Tab-separated table of C-alpha atoms in Angstrom:
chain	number	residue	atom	x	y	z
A	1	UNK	CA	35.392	-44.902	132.291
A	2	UNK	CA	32.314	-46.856	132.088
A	3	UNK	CA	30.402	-45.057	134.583
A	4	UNK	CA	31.308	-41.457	133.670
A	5	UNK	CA	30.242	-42.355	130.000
A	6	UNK	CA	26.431	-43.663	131.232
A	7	UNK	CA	26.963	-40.150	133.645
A	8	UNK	CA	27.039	-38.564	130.369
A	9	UNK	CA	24.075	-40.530	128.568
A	10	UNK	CA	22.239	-39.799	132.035
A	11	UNK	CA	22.548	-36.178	131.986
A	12	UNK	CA	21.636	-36.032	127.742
A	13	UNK	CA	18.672	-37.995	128.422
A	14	UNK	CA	17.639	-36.039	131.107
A	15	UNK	CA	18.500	-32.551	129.109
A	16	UNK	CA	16.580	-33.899	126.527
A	17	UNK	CA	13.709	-34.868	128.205
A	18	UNK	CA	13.347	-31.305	129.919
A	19	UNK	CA	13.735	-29.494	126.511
A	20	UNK	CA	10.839	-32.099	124.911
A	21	UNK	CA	8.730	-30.601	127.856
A	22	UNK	CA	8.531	-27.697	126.974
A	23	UNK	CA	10.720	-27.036	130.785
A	24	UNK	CA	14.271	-25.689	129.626
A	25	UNK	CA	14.827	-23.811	132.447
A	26	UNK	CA	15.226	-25.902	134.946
A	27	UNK	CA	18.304	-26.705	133.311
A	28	UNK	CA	21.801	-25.504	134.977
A	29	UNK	CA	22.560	-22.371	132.809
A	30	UNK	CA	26.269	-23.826	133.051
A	31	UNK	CA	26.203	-27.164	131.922
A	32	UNK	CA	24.064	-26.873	128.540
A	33	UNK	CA	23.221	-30.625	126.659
A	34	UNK	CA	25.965	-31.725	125.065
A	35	UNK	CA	23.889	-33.269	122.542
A	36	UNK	CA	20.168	-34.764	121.888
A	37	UNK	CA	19.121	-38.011	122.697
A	38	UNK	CA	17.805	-39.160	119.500
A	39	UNK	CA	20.044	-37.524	117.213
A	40	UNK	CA	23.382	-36.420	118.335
A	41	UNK	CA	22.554	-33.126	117.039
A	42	UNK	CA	24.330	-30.521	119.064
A	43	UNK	CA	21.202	-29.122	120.991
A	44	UNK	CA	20.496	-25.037	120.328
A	45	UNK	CA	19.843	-22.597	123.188
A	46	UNK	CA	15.951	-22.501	123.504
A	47	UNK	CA	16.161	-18.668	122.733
A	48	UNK	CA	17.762	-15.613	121.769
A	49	UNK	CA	17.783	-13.045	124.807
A	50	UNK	CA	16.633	-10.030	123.619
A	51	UNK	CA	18.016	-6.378	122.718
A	52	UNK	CA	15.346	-5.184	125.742
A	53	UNK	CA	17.167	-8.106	128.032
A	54	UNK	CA	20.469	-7.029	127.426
A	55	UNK	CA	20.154	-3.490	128.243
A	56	UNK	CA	17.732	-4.244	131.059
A	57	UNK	CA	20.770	-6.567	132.449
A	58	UNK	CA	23.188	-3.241	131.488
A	59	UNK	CA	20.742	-1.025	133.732
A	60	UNK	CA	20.464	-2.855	136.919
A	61	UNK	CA	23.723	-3.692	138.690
A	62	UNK	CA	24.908	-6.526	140.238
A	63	UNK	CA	25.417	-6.429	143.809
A	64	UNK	CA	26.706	-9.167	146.929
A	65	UNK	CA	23.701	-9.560	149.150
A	66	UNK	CA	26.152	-8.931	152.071
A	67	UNK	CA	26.527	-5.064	150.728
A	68	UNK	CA	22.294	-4.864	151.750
A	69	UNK	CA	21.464	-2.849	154.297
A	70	UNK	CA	18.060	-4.129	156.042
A	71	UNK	CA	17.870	-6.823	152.638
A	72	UNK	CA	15.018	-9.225	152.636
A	73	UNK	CA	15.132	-13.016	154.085
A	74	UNK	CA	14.333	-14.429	150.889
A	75	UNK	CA	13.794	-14.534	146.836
A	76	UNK	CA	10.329	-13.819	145.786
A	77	UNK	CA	10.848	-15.586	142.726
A	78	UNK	CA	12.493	-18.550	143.731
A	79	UNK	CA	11.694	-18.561	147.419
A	80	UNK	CA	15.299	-19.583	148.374
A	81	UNK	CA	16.816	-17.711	150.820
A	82	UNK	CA	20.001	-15.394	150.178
A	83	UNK	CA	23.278	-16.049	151.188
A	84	UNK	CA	25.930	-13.807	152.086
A	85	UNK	CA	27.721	-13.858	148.755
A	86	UNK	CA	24.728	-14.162	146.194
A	87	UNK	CA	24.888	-11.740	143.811
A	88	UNK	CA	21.412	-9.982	143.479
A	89	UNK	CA	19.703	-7.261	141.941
A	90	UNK	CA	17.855	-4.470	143.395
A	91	UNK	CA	15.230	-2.304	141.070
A	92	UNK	CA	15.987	0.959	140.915
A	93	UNK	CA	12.201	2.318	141.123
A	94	UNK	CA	10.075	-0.512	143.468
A	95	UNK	CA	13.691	-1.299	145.575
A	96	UNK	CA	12.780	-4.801	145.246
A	97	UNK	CA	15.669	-7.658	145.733
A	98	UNK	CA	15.734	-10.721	143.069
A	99	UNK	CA	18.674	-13.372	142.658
A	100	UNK	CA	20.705	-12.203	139.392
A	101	UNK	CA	19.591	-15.388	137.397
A	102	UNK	CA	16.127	-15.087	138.741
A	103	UNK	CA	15.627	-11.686	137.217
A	104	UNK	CA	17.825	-12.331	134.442
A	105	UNK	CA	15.478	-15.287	133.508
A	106	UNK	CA	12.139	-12.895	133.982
A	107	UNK	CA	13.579	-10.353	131.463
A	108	UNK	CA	14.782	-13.134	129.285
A	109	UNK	CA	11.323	-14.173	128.607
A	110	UNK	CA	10.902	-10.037	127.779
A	111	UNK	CA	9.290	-8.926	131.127
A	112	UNK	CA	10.119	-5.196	131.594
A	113	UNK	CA	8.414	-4.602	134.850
A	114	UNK	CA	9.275	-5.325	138.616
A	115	UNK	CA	7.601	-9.771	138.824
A	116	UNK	CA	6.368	-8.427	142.531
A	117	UNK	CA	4.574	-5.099	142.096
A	118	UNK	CA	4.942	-4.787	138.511
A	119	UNK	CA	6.833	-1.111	138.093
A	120	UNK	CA	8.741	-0.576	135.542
A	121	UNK	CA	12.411	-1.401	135.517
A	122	UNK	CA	13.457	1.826	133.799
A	123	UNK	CA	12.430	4.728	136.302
A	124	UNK	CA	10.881	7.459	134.615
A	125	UNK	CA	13.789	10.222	134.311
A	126	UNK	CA	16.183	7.265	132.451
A	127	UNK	CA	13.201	6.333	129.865
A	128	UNK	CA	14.216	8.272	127.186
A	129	UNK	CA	18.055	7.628	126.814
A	130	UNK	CA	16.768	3.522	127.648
A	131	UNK	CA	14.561	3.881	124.546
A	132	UNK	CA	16.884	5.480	122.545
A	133	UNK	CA	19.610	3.182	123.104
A	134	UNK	CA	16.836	0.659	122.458
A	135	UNK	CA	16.038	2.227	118.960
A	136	UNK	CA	19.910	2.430	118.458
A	137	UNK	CA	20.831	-1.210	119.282
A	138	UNK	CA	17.762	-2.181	117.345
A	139	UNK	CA	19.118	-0.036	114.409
A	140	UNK	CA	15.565	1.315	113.399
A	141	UNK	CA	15.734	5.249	112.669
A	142	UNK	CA	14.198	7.127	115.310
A	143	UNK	CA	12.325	8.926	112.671
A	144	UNK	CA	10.163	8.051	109.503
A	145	UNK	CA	10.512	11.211	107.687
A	146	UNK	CA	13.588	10.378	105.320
A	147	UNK	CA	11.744	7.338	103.916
């Protein structure tokens, strides 16, 4: 009992510590602090994803790296190398090949283009409905005139 309880303290503190940094990333998406150190606050999620993230994450599928033909060896983002069951993106314009959580955590800090050659995500001929689903899920009119 004693030892999963300092576990526990362990883990806060170290939560904590990342989010004071500036670094909350590096946490495991899965096991958010429970609370912070100082005040036993429930600790907030650092930020809100975006309505661009979200339909981004809508636009690109999710794929097993095993389904790949001729994939690459490893992550350019993270460097790892994939495994057989990792579930991975590929970008529809630039066929480039990111970790799910690696490109979910570029467009969650509102990148819209490819973190290798820097295309766009959205390939030309899908702009328009993108942007106007954009527009819609941002619920701004997609014209001025009746104001």
């Amino acid at each position: 009992m004693a030892t999963s309880t300092l576990l526990l303290y362990l883990r806060d503190f170290i939560s904590a510590l990342f989010l004071f940094l500036g670094l909350p990333d590096f946490l495991e998406p899965h096991i958010p602090p429970t609370h912070t150190a100082d005040t036993g606050v429930p600790a907030a999620r650092h930020r809100d994803t975006s309505i661009t993230a979200l339909l981004l994450r809508e636009l690109l599928p999710i794929v097993k790296f095993s389904h790949l033909v001729d994939p690459p060896d490893s992550c350019a983002v993270c460097f790892y190398d994939f495994e057989r069951e990792d579930e991975i993106r590929r970008l529809m314009n630039c066929r480039h090949v990111f970790h799910r959580i690696c490109l979910d955590r570029w467009m969650g800090y509102d990148r819209k283009t490819c973190p290798l050659c820097r295309m766009s995500f959205v390939p030309d001929d899908m702009e328009e409905t993108f942007n106007e689903r954009l527009w819609a899920a941002a619920s701004i009119p997609e014209s001025f005139d009746d104001y």
